[in-house]
Coordinates of C-alpha atoms in Angstrom, one line a residue:
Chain A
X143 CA -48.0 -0.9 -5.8
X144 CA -44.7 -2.8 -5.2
X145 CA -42.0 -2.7 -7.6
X146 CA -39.4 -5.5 -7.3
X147 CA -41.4 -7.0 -4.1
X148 CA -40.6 -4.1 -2.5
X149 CA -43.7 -1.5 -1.7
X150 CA -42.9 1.9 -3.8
X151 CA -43.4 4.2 -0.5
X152 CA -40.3 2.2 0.8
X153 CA -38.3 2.8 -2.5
X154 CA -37.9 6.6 -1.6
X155 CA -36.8 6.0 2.2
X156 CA -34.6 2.4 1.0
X157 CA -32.5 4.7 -1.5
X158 CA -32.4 7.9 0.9
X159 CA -31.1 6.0 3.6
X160 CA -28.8 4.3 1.1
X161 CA -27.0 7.2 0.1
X162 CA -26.7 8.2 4.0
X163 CA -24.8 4.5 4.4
X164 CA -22.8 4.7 1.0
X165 CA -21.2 7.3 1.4
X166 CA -20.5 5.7 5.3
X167 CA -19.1 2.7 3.1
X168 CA -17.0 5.3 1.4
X169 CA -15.5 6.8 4.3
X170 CA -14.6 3.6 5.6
X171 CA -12.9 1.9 2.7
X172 CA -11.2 5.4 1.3
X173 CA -7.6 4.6 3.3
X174 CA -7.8 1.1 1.3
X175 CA -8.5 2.7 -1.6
X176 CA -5.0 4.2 -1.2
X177 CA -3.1 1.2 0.2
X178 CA -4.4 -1.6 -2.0
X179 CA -5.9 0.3 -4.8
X180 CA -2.9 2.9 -5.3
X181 CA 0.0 0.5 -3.7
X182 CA -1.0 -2.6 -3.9
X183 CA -0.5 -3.6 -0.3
X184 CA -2.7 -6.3 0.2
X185 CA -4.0 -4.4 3.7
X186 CA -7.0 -6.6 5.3
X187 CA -6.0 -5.3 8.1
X188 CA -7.4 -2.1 6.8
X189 CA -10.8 -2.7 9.2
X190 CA -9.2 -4.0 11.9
X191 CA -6.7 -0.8 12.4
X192 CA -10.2 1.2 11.8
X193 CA -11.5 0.0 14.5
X194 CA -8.8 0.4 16.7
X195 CA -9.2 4.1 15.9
X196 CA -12.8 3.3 16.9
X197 CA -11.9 2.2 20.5
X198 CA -9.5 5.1 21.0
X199 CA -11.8 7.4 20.0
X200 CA -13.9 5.9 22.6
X201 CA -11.0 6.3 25.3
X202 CA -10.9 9.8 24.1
X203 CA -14.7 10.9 24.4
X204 CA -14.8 8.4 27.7
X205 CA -12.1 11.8 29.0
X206 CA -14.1 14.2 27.8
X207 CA -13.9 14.9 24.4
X208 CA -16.2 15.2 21.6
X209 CA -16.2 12.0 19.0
X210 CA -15.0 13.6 16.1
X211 CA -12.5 15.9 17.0
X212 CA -11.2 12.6 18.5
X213 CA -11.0 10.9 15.3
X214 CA -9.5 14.3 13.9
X215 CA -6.6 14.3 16.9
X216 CA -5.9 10.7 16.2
X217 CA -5.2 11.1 12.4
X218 CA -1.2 12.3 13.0
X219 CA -0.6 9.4 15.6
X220 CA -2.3 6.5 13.4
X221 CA -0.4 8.1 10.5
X222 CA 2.9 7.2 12.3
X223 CA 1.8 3.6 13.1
X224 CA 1.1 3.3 9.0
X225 CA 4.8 4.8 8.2
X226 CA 6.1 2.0 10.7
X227 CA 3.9 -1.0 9.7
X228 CA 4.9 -0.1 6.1
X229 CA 8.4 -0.1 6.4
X230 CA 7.8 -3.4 8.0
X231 CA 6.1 -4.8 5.6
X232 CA 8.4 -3.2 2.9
X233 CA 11.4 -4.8 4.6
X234 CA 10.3 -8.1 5.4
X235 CA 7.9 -8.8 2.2
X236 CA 7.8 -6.4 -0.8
X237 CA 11.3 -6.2 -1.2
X238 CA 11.6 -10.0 -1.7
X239 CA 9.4 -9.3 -5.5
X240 CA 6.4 -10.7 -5.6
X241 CA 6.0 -14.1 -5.1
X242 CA 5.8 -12.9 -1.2
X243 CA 2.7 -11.0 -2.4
X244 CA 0.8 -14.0 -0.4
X245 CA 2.5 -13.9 2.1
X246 CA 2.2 -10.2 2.6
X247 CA -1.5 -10.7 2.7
X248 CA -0.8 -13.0 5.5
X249 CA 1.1 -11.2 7.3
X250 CA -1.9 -8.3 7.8
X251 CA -4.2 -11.1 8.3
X252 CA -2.3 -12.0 11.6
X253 CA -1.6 -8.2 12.2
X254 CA -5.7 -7.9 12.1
X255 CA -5.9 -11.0 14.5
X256 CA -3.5 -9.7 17.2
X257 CA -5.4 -6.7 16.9
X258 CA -8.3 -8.2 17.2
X259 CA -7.3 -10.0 20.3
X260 CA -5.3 -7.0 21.8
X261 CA -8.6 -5.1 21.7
X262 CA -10.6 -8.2 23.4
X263 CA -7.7 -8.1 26.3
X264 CA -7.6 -4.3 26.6
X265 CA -11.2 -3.5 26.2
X266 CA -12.9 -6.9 27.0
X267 CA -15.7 -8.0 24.4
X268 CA -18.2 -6.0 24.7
X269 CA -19.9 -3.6 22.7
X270 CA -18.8 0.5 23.2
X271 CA -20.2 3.4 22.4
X272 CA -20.1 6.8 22.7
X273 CA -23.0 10.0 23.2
X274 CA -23.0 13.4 21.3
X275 CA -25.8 15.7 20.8
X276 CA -26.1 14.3 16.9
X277 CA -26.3 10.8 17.9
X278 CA -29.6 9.4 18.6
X279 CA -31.3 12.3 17.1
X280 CA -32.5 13.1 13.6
X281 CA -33.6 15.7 11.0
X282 CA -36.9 15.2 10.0
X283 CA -38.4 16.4 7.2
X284 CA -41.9 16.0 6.7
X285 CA -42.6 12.0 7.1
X286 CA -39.1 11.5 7.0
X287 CA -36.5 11.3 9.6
X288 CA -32.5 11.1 8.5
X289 CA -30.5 10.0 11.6
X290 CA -27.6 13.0 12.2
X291 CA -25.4 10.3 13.1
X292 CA -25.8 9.3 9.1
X293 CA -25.3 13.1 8.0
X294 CA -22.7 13.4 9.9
X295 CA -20.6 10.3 8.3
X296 CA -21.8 11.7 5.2
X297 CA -20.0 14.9 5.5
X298 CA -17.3 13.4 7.0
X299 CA -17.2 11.1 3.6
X300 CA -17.5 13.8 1.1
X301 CA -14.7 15.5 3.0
X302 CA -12.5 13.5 3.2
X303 CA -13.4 11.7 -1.0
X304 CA -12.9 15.8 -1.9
X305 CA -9.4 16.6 0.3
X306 CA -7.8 13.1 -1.1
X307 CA -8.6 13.8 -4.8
X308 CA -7.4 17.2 -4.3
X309 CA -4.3 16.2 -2.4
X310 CA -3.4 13.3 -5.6
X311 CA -4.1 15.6 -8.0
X312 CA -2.4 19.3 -7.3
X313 CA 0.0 18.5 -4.6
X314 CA 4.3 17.2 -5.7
X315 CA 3.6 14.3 -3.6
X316 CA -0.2 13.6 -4.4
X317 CA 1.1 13.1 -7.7
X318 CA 3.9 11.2 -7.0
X319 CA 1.9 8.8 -5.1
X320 CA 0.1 8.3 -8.9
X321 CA 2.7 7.9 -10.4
X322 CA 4.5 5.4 -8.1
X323 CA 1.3 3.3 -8.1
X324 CA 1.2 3.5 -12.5
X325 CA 5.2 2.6 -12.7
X326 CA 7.6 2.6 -10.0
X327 CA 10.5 2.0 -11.9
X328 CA 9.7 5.0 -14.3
X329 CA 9.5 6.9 -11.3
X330 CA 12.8 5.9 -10.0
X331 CA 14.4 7.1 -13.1
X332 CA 13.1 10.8 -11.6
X333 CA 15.2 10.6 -9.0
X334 CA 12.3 9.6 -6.2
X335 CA 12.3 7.2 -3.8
X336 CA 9.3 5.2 -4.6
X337 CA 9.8 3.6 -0.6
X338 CA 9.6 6.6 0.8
X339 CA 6.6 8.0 -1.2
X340 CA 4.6 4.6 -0.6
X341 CA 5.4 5.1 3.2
X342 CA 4.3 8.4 3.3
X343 CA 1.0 6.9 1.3
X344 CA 0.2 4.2 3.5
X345 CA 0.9 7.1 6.6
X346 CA -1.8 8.7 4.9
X347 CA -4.2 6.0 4.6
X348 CA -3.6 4.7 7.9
X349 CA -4.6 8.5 9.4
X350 CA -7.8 8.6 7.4
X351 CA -8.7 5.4 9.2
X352 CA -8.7 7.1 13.1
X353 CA -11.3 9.4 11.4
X354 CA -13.2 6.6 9.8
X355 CA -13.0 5.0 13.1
X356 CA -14.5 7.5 14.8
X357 CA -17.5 7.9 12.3
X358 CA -17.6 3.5 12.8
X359 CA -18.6 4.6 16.4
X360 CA -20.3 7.2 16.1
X361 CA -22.7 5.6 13.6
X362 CA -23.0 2.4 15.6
X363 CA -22.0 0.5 18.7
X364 CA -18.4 -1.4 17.5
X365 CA -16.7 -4.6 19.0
X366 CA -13.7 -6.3 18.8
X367 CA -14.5 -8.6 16.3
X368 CA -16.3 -6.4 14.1
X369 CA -13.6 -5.9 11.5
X370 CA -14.3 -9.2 9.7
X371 CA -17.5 -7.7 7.7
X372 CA -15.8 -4.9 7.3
X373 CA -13.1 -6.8 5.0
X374 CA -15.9 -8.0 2.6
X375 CA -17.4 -4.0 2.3
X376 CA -14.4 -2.3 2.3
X377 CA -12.5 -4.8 -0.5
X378 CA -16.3 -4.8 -2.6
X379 CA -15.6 -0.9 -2.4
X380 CA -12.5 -1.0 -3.4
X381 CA -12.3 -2.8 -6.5
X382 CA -16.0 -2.0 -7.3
X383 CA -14.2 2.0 -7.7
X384 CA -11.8 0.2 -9.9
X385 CA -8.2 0.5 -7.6
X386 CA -7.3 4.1 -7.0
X387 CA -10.5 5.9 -8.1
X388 CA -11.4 8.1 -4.9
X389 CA -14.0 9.8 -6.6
X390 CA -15.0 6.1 -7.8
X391 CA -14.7 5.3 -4.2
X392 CA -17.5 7.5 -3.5
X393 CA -19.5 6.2 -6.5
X394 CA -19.0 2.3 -5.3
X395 CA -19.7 3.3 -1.6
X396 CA -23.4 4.4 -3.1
X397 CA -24.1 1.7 -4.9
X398 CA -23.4 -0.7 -2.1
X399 CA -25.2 1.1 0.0
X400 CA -28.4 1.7 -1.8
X401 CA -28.3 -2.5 -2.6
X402 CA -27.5 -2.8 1.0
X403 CA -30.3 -0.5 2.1
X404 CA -33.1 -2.3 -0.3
X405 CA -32.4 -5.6 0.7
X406 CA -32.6 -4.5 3.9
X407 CA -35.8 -3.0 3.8
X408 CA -37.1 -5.8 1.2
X409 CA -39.8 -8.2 2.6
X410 CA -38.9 -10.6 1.9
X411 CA -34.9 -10.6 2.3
X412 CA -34.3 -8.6 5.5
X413 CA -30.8 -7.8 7.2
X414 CA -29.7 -11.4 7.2
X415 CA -28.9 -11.1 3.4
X416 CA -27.4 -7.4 3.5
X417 CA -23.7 -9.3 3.6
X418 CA -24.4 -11.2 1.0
X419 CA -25.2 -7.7 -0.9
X420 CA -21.0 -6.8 -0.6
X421 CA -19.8 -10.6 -2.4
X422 CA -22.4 -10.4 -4.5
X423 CA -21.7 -6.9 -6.2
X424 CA -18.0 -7.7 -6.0
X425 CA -19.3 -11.0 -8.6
X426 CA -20.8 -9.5 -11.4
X427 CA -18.4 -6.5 -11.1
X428 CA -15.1 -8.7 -11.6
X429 CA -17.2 -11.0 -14.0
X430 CA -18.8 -7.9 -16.1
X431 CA -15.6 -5.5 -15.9
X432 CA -12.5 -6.1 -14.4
X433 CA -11.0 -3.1 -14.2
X434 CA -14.1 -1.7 -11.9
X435 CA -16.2 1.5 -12.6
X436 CA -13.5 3.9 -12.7
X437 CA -10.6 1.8 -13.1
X438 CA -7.4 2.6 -14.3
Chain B
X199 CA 41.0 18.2 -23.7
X200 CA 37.3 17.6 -23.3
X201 CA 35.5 16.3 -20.3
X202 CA 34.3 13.2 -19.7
X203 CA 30.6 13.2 -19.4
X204 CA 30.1 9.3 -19.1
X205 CA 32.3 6.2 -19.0
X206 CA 31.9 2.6 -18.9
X207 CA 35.0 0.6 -18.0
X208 CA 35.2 -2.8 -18.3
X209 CA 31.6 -4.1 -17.1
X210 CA 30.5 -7.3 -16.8
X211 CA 26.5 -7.5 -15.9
X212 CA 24.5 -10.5 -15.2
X213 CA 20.7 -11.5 -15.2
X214 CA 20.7 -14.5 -13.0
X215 CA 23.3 -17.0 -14.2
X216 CA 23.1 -15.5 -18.0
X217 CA 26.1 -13.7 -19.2
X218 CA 25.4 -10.4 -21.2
X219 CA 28.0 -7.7 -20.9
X220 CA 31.5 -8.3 -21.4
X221 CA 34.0 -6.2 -20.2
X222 CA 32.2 -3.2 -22.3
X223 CA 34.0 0.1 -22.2
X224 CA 33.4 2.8 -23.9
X225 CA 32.8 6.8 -23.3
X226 CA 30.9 10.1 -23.8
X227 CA 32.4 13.7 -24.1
X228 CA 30.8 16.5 -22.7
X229 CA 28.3 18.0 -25.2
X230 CA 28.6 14.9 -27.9
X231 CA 26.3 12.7 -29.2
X232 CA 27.2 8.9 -28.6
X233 CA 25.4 6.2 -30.4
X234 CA 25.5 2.8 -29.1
X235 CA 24.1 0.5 -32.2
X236 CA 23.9 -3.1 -32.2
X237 CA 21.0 -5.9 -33.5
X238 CA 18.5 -7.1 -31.3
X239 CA 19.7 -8.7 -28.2
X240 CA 23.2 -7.3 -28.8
X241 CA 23.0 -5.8 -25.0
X242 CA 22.4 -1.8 -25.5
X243 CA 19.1 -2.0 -23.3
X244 CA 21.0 -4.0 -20.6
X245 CA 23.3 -1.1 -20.8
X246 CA 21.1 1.4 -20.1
X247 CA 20.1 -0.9 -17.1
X248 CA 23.3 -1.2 -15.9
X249 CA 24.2 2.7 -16.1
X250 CA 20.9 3.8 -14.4
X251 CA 21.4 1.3 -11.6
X252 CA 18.6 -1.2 -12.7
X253 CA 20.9 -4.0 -13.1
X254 CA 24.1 -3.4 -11.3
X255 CA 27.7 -4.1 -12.8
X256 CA 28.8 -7.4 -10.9
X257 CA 32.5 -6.1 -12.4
X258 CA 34.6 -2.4 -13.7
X259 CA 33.2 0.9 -13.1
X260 CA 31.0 3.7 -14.3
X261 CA 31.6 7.2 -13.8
X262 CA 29.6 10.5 -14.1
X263 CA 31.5 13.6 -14.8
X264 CA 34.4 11.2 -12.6
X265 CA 32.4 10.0 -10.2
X266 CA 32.0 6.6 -9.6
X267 CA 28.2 5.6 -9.5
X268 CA 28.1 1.9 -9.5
X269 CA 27.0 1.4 -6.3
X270 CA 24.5 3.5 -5.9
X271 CA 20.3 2.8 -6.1
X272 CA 18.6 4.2 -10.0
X273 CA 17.1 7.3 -7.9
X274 CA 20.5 8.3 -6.2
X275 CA 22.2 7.9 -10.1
X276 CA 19.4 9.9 -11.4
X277 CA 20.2 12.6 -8.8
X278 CA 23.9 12.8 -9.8
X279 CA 22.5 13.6 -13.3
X280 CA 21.7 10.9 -15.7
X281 CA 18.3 11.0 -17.4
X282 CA 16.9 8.6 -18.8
X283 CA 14.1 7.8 -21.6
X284 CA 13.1 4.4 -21.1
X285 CA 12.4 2.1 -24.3
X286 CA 8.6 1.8 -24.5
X287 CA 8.5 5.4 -23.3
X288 CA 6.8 4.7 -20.3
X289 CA 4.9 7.7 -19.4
X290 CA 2.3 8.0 -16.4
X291 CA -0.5 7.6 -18.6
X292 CA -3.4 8.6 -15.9
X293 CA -1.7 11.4 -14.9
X294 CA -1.6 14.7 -17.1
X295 CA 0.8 15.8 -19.4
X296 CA 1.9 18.7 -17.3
X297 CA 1.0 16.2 -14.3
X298 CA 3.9 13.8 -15.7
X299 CA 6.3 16.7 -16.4
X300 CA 6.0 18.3 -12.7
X301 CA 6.7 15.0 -11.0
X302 CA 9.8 14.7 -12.8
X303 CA 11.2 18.3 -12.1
X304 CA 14.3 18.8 -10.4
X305 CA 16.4 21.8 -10.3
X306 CA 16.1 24.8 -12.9
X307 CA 12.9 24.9 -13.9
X308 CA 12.3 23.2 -17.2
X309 CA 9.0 23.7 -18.0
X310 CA 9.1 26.9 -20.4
X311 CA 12.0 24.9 -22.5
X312 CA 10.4 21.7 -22.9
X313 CA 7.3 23.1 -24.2
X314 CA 9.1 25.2 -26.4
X315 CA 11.2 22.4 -27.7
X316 CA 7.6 20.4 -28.5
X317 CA 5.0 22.9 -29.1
X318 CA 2.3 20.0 -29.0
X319 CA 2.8 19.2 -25.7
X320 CA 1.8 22.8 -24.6
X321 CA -1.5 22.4 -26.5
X322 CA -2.1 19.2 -24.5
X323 CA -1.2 20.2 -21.0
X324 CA -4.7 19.1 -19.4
X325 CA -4.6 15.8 -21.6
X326 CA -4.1 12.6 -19.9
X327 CA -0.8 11.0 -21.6
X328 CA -2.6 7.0 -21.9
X329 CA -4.5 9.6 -24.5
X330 CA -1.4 11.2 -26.2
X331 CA -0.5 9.2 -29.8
X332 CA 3.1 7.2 -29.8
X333 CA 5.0 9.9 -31.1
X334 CA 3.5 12.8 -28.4
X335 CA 4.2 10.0 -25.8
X336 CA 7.6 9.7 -27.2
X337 CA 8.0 14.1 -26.6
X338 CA 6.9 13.8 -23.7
X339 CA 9.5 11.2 -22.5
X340 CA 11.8 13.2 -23.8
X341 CA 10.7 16.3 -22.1
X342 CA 9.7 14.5 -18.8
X343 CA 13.5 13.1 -18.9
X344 CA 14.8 16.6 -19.4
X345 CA 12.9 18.3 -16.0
X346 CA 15.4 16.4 -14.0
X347 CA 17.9 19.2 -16.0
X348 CA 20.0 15.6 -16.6
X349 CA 24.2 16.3 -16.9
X350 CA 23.6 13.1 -19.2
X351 CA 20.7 12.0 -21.2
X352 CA 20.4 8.6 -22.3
X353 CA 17.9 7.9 -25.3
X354 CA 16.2 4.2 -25.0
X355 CA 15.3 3.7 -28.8
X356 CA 13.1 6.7 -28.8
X357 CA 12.3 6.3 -32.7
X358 CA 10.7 2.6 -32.0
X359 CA 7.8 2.5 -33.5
X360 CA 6.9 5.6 -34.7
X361 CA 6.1 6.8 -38.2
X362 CA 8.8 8.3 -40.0
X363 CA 7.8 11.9 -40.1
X364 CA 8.1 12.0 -36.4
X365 CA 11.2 10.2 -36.5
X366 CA 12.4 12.9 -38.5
X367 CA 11.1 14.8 -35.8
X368 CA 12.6 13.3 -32.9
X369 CA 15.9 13.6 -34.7
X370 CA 15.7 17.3 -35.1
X371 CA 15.1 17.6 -31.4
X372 CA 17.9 15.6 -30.6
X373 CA 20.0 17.4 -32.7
X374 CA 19.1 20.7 -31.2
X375 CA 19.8 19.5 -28.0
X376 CA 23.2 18.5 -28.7
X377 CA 23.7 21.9 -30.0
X378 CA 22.0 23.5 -27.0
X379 CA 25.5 21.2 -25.4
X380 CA 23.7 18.3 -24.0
X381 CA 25.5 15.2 -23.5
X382 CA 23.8 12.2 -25.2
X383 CA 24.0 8.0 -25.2
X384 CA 21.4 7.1 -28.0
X385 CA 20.5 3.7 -28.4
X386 CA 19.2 3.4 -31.6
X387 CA 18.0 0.2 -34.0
X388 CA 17.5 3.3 -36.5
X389 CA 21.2 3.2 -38.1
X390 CA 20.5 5.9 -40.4
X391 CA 19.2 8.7 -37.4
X392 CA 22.2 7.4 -35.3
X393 CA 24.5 8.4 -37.8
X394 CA 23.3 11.4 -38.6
X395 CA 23.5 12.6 -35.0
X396 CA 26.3 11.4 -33.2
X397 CA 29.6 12.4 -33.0
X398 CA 31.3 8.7 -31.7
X399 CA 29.8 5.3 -31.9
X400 CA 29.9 1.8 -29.8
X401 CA 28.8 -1.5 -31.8
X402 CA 27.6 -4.1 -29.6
X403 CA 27.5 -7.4 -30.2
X404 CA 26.5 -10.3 -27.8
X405 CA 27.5 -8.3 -25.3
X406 CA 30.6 -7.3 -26.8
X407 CA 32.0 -4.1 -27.8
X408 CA 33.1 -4.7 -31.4
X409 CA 34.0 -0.8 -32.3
X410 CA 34.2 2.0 -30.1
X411 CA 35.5 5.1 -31.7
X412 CA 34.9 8.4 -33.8
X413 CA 31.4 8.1 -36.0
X414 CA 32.9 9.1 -39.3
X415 CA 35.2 5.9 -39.0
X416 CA 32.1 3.7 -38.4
X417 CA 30.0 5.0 -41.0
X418 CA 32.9 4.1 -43.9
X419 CA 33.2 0.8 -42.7
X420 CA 31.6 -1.2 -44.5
X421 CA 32.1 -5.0 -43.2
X422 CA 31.6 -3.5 -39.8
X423 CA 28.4 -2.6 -40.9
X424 CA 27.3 -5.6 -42.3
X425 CA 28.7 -8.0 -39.7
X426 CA 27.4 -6.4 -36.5
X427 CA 23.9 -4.5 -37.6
X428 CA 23.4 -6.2 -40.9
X429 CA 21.7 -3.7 -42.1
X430 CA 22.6 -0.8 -45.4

């Protein structure tokens, strides 16, 4: 029996191993769910900084040590680089109002582009990877076998979806951060520096992307250029959450991942259309409702 | 004498090339209720902006308790003690009540008092405020504006658009306040709550000040009255 074209015994594995890559998408796209969905910073250089915590994680584990607690030693230093590449951006585009919006997005467009060609000169083009013990293995349970490189992003996903909601929610500055993203101005009236809270924001988002580097290589081999689909996934995420939402984050990560994983596995479609999967959602969502699943 | 809580002195603001304060002076005594009246357009909102830093004075001076705060950023003046409830309220409205009265704290904590001053709140800590009606929105301003523990509180036409019973009750809180010895600018298109409440009143008008002086002299004048609100 096939339902949709595709044969029902796939259905099971296609949304299994859709879950295992949503909430991958999740962890990847939750920094720019704080940068453009919370602050508005048009950061499409989001994937390209995500996989330069990739390669250093790489350069990390090529020394010696283990892949994730690269990603996790990383987090302060990429943190820094987000306070600085704010304040740049704060001081050269966002304080001229918001006609230099555009521009702003330009500007991380060339900051993903000298990335992208630093990497190429440092690291040369070709594909890295690294080895653990849960990479190239799986868990198998009964016909089915769940790769542990996939479990492991997973938890690393739900981790990090549960520590950010509970950060915005019950810490000063968690809330602050809401607030700054729902009125600035209002907030200013409080006596806070909405600058320095959006820097510290942006610091934030930027850490979470070593770690989501690290889980980019752990799950799969990375290259310099790879950052360009990652634009199209992580924005889809993003606005599919409706801006801000982490737990809506996690919700749009799913979905795109289970579409992803069915077209994938679909007969007659196969992994030439999984892009399209991304655009597509990102379509009907803004055409259907606006404001995203969970939007604000 | 009394202190000096708040003083304009002579300011002159700007919004691009348009004109809309005039040398406007007047001043707040500590512990009184000022009301600054004046019809739609008359300037009291640009005011506000211009006190909390928004719109800074291109000309004259503004002082807090004596100190001169004119050049400073909104955040540093709200530091130095001015609160302020914007017009439209404003509230955080995805974050929770008690969500949107934390981020505001500074200083003494506030929280017991405000919740005391509106009961309703208190039932509707959890709530998020996009949820709350006009009027709860309006307390919470209120109370959101008072967890900064401001020397000065300056009131953004807080009875806009509200039904009259709560006007009412925003007036009684205001009035309480006053006699709990908080300062007060109220800017207020509600002629009737001003002058029930404030102890000296400034008339705007185009940008102007037309009166400036004790309330009981304002609210026997007739023809001043009628030519700058128009209303009565």
């Amino acid at each position: 029996m096939t339902i949709l074209g595709l044969p029902s015994e796939l259905w099971f594995e296609a949304v299994m191993f859709g879950i295992l890559l949503g909430c991958f998408y999740a962890a990847v796209s939750i920094g720019l769910s704080v940068s453009f969905g919370l602050l508005d910073v048009p950061n499409v250089a989001h994937p390209a900084v995500m996989i330069v915590g990739s390669y250093c994680t790489w350069a990390l584990w090529d020394r010696g040590l283990d892949p994730i607690v690269a990603g996790v030693l990383l987090m302060p230093l990429f943190f820094v680089v987000g306070v600085l590449l704010y304040r740049f951006y704060h001081a050269s585009f966002e304080k001229r109002g918001t006609e230099a919006g555009v521009r702003g997005l330009a500007f991380f467009f060339g900051v993903a582009f000298i990335i992208e060609v630093g990497l190429i000169l440092i690291f040369g083009v070709d594909q890295r990877s690294v080895q653990a013990e849960y990479i190239g293995s799986s868990l198998e349970l009964g016909e089915y076998r769940f790769p542990y490189r996939m479990l492991v992003a997973f938890g690393v996903a739900l981790v990090l979806t549960f520590a950010l909601t509970l950060y915005l929610s019950k810490t000063f500055t968690g809330r602050a951060i809401k607030a700054v993203a729902q009125d600035e101005a209002a907030l200013r009236l409080m006596g806070a520096n909405p600058v320095r809270i959006k820097q510290w924001a942006f610091g934030i988002a930027t850490g979470v992307s070593a770690l989501a580097g690290a889980m980019l290589i752990i799950v799969g081999p990375v290259e310099p250029a790879m950052d360009r689909v990652y634009i199209g996934r992580t924005f889809c995420v993003v606005v599919l959450a409706g801006l801000g939402s982490m737990t809506g984050t996690l919700a749009a990560g799913l979905i795109l991942g289970i579409a992803e994983s069915i077209v994938l596995m679909h007969p007659d479609l196969g992994a030439s259309w999984a892009p399209a999967v991304a655009f597509s959602l990102l379509l009907i969502v803004l055409s259907v409702r606006p404001q995203g699943l969970f939007g604000r | 004498m009394a202190t000096e809580a708040l003083a304009l002195d002579g300011i002159d603001a700007l919004y691009g090339d348009s004109h809309v304060l005039h040398s406007v002076t007047f001043s707040l005594q500590e512990g009184h209720v000022l009301a600054l009246l004046g019809r739609n357009g008359a300037g009291k909102t640009t005011c506000m902006n211009a006190i909390i830093g928004f719109l800074p004075a291109r000309k004259g001076e503004i002082r807090v308790f004596g100190e001169r705060v004119g050049r400073l950023s909104p955040e540093a003046i709200a530091r130095k003690g001015v609160g302020l409830v914007p017009q439209g309220r404003r509230v955080f409205p995805t974050l929770t009540v008690k969500e949107n009265l934390i981020v505001a704290a500074r200083g003494k904590n506030q929280l017991d008092h405000v919740f005391e001053l509106f009961p309703r709140l208190k039932e509707r800590t959890e709530q998020h405020a996009g949820s709350l009606s006009g009027g709860e929105q309006q307390m919470l301003a209120i109370g959101r504006a008072l967890m900064g523990n401001p020397r000065v509180l300056l009131m953004d036409e807080p009875s806009e658009g509200l039904a009259p019973l709560i006007v009412a009750e925003v007036g009684r809180t205001i009035a309480r306040l006053k006699a709990e010895g908080q300062s007060i600018v109220l800017v207020e298109q509600n002629v009737k709550l001003a002058f029930d409440l404030a102890d000296e009143v400034a008339i705007l008008n185009t940008g102007r000040v037309a009166f400036a002086g004790p309330a009981s002299a304002a609210r026997d004048n007739e023809s001043l009255i009628t030519q700058h609100l128009g209303v009565f």
